Amino acid sequence: MKRELDQHSVIPLYHQLKEILKENIERGDWAPGDKIPSENELRADYNISRNTAKKAIEDLVQIGVLNRIQGKGTFVSQPKLEQPLMGFYSFSKVMKEMGMAPTDIILHMNETTASPRVASKLMVDEGDTLIELKRLRCANDEPVILETSYIPQYLIPGIKQQHVMNTSLYDVMESDFDIIVTKAKEVFEPVLIRDYESEYLQVKEGYPALLLERTAYDRSGKPVEFCHSIVRGDRCRFYTELI
């Protein structure tokens, strides 16, 4: 039975409609990939203005529940990619466990100099030589994370781009340079995607995202990597278990 909107409620009509659409998806009335009714169809079904229907849909697109395809309509998004916060996790492993194909696109790998902030994270001097590795991490060819790693050059002399092609950076550090990452500190912060990030992540500027910063340490407690990631908020979420 279709839920009706309460025209006399203090809750805005667009918000009521948004919750109804979410319930339909959660109940399985619409599966991932299904096309939902158009704004005009929703307007007629619920006796609302087109702007009200548009606002409800736009809010669900913004949080990743729905996905607009130009010229085709609005569709139910695939489930968000979940990553645990308990101990180390592998992006590739998590994607494979979800039945998705992980791929990395290496945007560049080159030498750079340590800025004051990165130098403080890695406990090196400002201006020291670092290796900067920028990757676009994808699931089923969809970009979800724009990741930049900084590693002191002296720790990984002679490393080449082919060493990290579709391979875990930490695996390469361990097998080729005897650097074993044993712990890390991660900090999360909500941000909005900026113009140049939107080009890589294929979403509009201003989309919600998570800024993830990680400092990784070796067995002696020395920092060996500082990583700055922009994670699409509409496609990823992180979780932990409390006991």
Short mmCIF file of C-alpha atoms in Angstrom, two decimals:
data_model
loop_
_atom_site.label_atom_id
_atom_site.label_comp_id
_atom_site.label_asym_id
_atom_site.label_seq_id
_atom_site.Cartn_x
_atom_site.Cartn_y
_atom_site.Cartn_z
CA MET A 1 0.00 0.00 0.00
CA LYS A 2 1.42 3.35 -1.03
CA ARG A 3 2.16 5.79 1.79
CA GLU A 4 0.52 9.16 1.37
CA LEU A 5 2.12 12.51 2.12
CA ASP A 6 0.73 14.45 5.08
CA GLN A 7 -0.08 17.88 3.68
CA HIS A 8 -0.61 19.26 7.20
CA SER A 9 2.63 17.99 8.76
CA VAL A 10 5.40 20.34 9.87
CA ILE A 11 7.80 18.01 8.01
CA PRO A 12 8.41 19.41 4.51
CA LEU A 13 6.76 17.47 1.69
CA TYR A 14 10.04 16.91 -0.12
CA HIS A 15 11.49 15.28 3.02
CA GLN A 16 8.44 13.04 3.42
CA LEU A 17 8.76 11.97 -0.20
CA LYS A 18 12.49 11.38 0.20
CA GLU A 19 11.85 9.03 3.13
CA ILE A 20 9.18 7.15 1.18
CA LEU A 21 11.55 6.64 -1.74
CA LYS A 22 14.28 5.42 0.61
CA GLU A 23 11.85 2.96 2.23
CA ASN A 24 10.89 1.60 -1.19
CA ILE A 25 14.55 0.91 -1.91
CA GLU A 26 15.29 -0.57 1.52
CA ARG A 27 12.23 -2.81 1.25
CA GLY A 28 13.44 -4.09 -2.11
CA ASP A 29 10.64 -2.62 -4.22
CA TRP A 30 13.41 -1.17 -6.39
CA ALA A 31 16.70 -3.01 -6.75
CA PRO A 32 20.09 -1.49 -7.60
CA GLY A 33 20.03 -0.44 -11.24
CA ASP A 34 16.24 -0.05 -11.37
CA LYS A 35 14.82 3.15 -12.82
CA ILE A 36 12.55 5.08 -10.45
CA PRO A 37 9.51 7.15 -11.50
CA SER A 38 10.27 10.50 -13.10
CA GLU A 39 9.68 13.83 -11.39
CA ASN A 40 6.48 14.29 -13.41
CA GLU A 41 5.24 10.82 -12.43
CA LEU A 42 5.96 11.49 -8.76
CA ARG A 43 4.22 14.85 -9.04
CA ALA A 44 1.08 13.17 -10.36
CA ASP A 45 1.22 10.23 -7.93
CA TYR A 46 1.60 12.37 -4.80
CA ASN A 47 -0.17 15.57 -5.87
CA ILE A 48 2.90 17.73 -5.32
CA SER A 49 4.80 20.31 -7.31
CA ARG A 50 7.54 19.26 -9.68
CA ASN A 51 10.03 21.24 -7.59
CA THR A 52 9.11 19.18 -4.52
CA ALA A 53 9.74 15.95 -6.40
CA LYS A 54 12.98 17.34 -7.82
CA LYS A 55 14.25 18.35 -4.37
CA ALA A 56 13.55 14.88 -2.92
CA ILE A 57 15.40 13.19 -5.77
CA GLU A 58 18.32 15.63 -5.66
CA ASP A 59 18.81 14.96 -1.94
CA LEU A 60 18.94 11.20 -2.56
CA VAL A 61 21.36 11.69 -5.44
CA GLN A 62 23.55 13.82 -3.19
CA ILE A 63 23.91 11.07 -0.58
CA GLY A 64 24.40 8.36 -3.19
CA VAL A 65 21.10 6.51 -2.87
CA LEU A 66 20.08 7.46 -6.42
CA ASN A 67 22.09 8.11 -9.56
CA ARG A 68 21.08 10.36 -12.46
CA ILE A 69 22.06 9.43 -16.00
CA GLN A 70 21.71 12.29 -18.44
CA GLY A 71 18.98 11.62 -20.98
CA LYS A 72 17.98 8.29 -19.42
CA GLY A 73 16.52 9.02 -15.98
CA THR A 74 17.23 8.33 -12.32
CA PHE A 75 18.29 4.92 -11.07
CA VAL A 76 18.87 3.16 -7.75
CA SER A 77 22.59 3.22 -6.94
CA GLN A 78 24.69 0.19 -6.16
CA PRO A 79 25.23 -0.41 -2.40
CA LYS A 80 27.94 1.70 -0.79
CA LEU A 81 31.38 0.17 -0.46
CA GLU A 82 32.03 -0.61 3.20
CA GLN A 83 35.51 -0.62 4.69
CA PRO A 84 36.31 -1.60 8.29
CA LEU A 85 38.29 0.53 10.71
CA MET A 86 39.52 -2.41 12.79
CA GLY A 87 43.21 -2.81 12.00
CA PHE A 88 44.68 -2.62 8.51
CA TYR A 89 42.39 -3.12 5.56
CA SER A 90 43.12 -3.65 1.90
CA PHE A 91 41.03 -1.77 -0.65
CA SER A 92 41.54 -4.57 -3.18
CA LYS A 93 40.57 -7.28 -0.70
CA VAL A 94 37.43 -5.45 0.44
CA MET A 95 36.33 -4.93 -3.15
CA LYS A 96 36.87 -8.59 -4.04
CA GLU A 97 34.89 -9.70 -0.97
CA MET A 98 32.00 -7.56 -2.24
CA GLY A 99 32.21 -9.23 -5.63
CA MET A 100 33.68 -6.17 -7.34
CA ALA A 101 36.78 -5.85 -9.48
CA PRO A 102 39.36 -3.44 -8.00
CA THR A 103 41.71 -1.52 -10.27
CA ASP A 104 44.25 1.25 -9.71
CA ILE A 105 45.04 3.99 -12.20
CA ILE A 106 48.45 5.50 -11.48
CA LEU A 107 48.17 9.19 -12.28
CA HIS A 108 51.81 9.89 -11.56
CA MET A 109 54.78 8.72 -9.52
CA ASN A 110 57.68 11.12 -9.18
CA GLU A 111 60.11 12.78 -6.82
CA THR A 112 59.00 15.86 -4.92
CA THR A 113 60.19 17.88 -1.93
CA ALA A 114 58.67 17.72 1.51
CA SER A 115 56.36 20.60 2.42
CA PRO A 116 56.43 21.75 6.05
CA ARG A 117 53.26 19.79 6.89
CA VAL A 118 54.26 16.54 5.18
CA ALA A 119 57.78 16.82 6.61
CA SER A 120 56.34 17.02 10.12
CA LYS A 121 54.19 13.92 9.50
CA LEU A 122 57.16 11.90 8.20
CA MET A 123 59.68 13.36 10.67
CA VAL A 124 62.00 14.50 7.88
CA ASP A 125 63.40 17.93 7.08
CA GLU A 126 61.47 20.39 4.99
CA GLY A 127 62.71 20.11 1.41
CA ASP A 128 63.82 16.49 1.74
CA THR A 129 63.21 14.31 -1.30
CA LEU A 130 60.04 12.24 -1.25
CA ILE A 131 58.35 9.85 -3.65
CA GLU A 132 54.83 11.04 -4.46
CA LEU A 133 52.45 8.37 -5.71
CA LYS A 134 49.00 9.52 -6.85
CA ARG A 135 46.46 6.81 -7.66
CA LEU A 136 42.81 6.66 -8.61
CA ARG A 137 41.30 3.63 -6.93
CA CYS A 138 38.35 2.12 -8.75
CA ALA A 139 35.69 -0.52 -8.17
CA ASN A 140 34.21 -2.07 -11.32
CA ASP A 141 35.92 0.75 -13.24
CA GLU A 142 34.13 3.39 -11.14
CA PRO A 143 36.54 5.84 -9.43
CA VAL A 144 35.91 6.02 -5.69
CA ILE A 145 39.16 7.19 -4.03
CA LEU A 146 41.77 9.74 -5.10
CA GLU A 147 44.85 8.76 -3.09
CA THR A 148 48.24 10.45 -2.75
CA SER A 149 51.07 8.77 -0.82
CA TYR A 150 54.34 10.38 0.27
CA ILE A 151 57.32 8.20 1.20
CA PRO A 152 60.89 9.33 1.98
CA GLN A 153 62.92 8.58 -1.12
CA TYR A 154 65.83 7.10 0.84
CA LEU A 155 63.54 4.33 2.11
CA ILE A 156 62.61 3.08 -1.36
CA PRO A 157 65.55 3.89 -3.66
CA GLY A 158 65.06 2.92 -7.28
CA ILE A 159 61.33 2.21 -7.01
CA LYS A 160 59.55 2.38 -10.36
CA GLN A 161 55.94 2.83 -11.38
CA GLN A 162 55.69 -0.76 -12.60
CA HIS A 163 56.45 -1.97 -9.07
CA VAL A 164 53.08 -0.72 -7.83
CA MET A 165 50.89 -1.46 -10.85
CA ASN A 166 47.79 -3.18 -9.37
CA THR A 167 49.88 -4.24 -6.38
CA SER A 168 49.65 -3.28 -2.74
CA LEU A 169 52.12 -0.51 -1.93
CA TYR A 170 52.80 -2.06 1.46
CA ASP A 171 53.51 -5.45 -0.14
CA VAL A 172 56.10 -3.82 -2.40
CA MET A 173 57.66 -1.97 0.52
CA GLU A 174 57.97 -5.23 2.44
CA SER A 175 59.15 -7.52 -0.36
CA ASP A 176 61.53 -5.11 -2.11
CA PHE A 177 62.70 -2.80 0.66
CA ASP A 178 62.22 -4.77 3.91
CA ILE A 179 59.83 -2.16 5.31
CA ILE A 180 57.04 -3.74 7.31
CA VAL A 181 54.16 -1.45 8.24
CA THR A 182 52.91 -2.44 11.68
CA LYS A 183 50.59 0.39 12.68
CA ALA A 184 48.99 3.54 11.37
CA LYS A 185 47.07 6.57 12.56
CA GLU A 186 44.07 7.65 10.47
CA VAL A 187 42.08 10.85 10.72
CA PHE A 188 38.72 11.40 8.97
CA GLU A 189 37.08 14.70 8.14
CA PRO A 190 33.98 15.53 6.06
CA VAL A 191 34.80 17.76 3.07
CA LEU A 192 33.34 18.84 -0.25
CA ILE A 193 34.96 17.72 -3.48
CA ARG A 194 36.95 20.46 -5.19
CA ASP A 195 37.11 21.24 -8.89
CA TYR A 196 40.22 19.26 -9.87
CA GLU A 197 39.17 16.31 -7.67
CA SER A 198 35.78 16.18 -9.38
CA GLU A 199 37.47 15.59 -12.72
CA TYR A 200 39.15 12.44 -11.44
CA LEU A 201 36.25 11.14 -9.33
CA GLN A 202 33.64 11.90 -12.00
CA VAL A 203 31.22 13.75 -9.74
CA LYS A 204 30.25 17.39 -9.51
CA GLU A 205 32.27 19.92 -7.56
CA GLY A 206 30.78 20.28 -4.08
CA TYR A 207 29.82 16.62 -3.71
CA PRO A 208 30.20 15.26 -0.14
CA ALA A 209 33.39 13.36 0.53
CA LEU A 210 35.67 12.15 3.29
CA LEU A 211 39.20 13.39 3.69
CA LEU A 212 41.25 10.51 5.05
CA GLU A 213 44.81 11.11 6.22
CA ARG A 214 46.98 8.20 7.31
CA THR A 215 50.47 8.08 8.77
CA ALA A 216 51.96 4.57 8.64
CA TYR A 217 54.79 3.36 10.88
CA ASP A 218 57.31 0.54 10.66
CA ARG A 219 58.40 -1.92 13.35
CA SER A 220 60.62 0.65 15.04
CA GLY A 221 57.85 3.23 15.22
CA LYS A 222 59.31 5.38 12.44
CA PRO A 223 56.81 7.00 10.03
CA VAL A 224 57.31 5.56 6.53
CA GLU A 225 54.28 6.89 4.63
CA PHE A 226 51.87 9.80 4.78
CA CYS A 227 48.73 9.29 2.69
CA HIS A 228 46.08 11.86 1.75
CA SER A 229 42.86 10.44 0.28
CA ILE A 230 39.62 11.96 -0.98
CA VAL A 231 36.89 9.33 -0.67
CA ARG A 232 33.55 9.73 -2.44
CA GLY A 233 30.89 10.07 0.23
CA ASP A 234 28.18 8.78 -2.08
CA ARG A 235 30.00 5.49 -2.72
CA CYS A 236 31.93 4.64 0.45
CA ARG A 237 31.39 4.38 4.14
CA PHE A 238 33.54 3.13 6.99
CA TYR A 239 32.48 1.13 10.01
CA THR A 240 33.79 -0.20 13.29
CA GLU A 241 32.56 -2.75 15.79
CA LEU A 242 32.30 -1.88 19.48
CA ILE A 243 32.57 -4.65 22.04
#
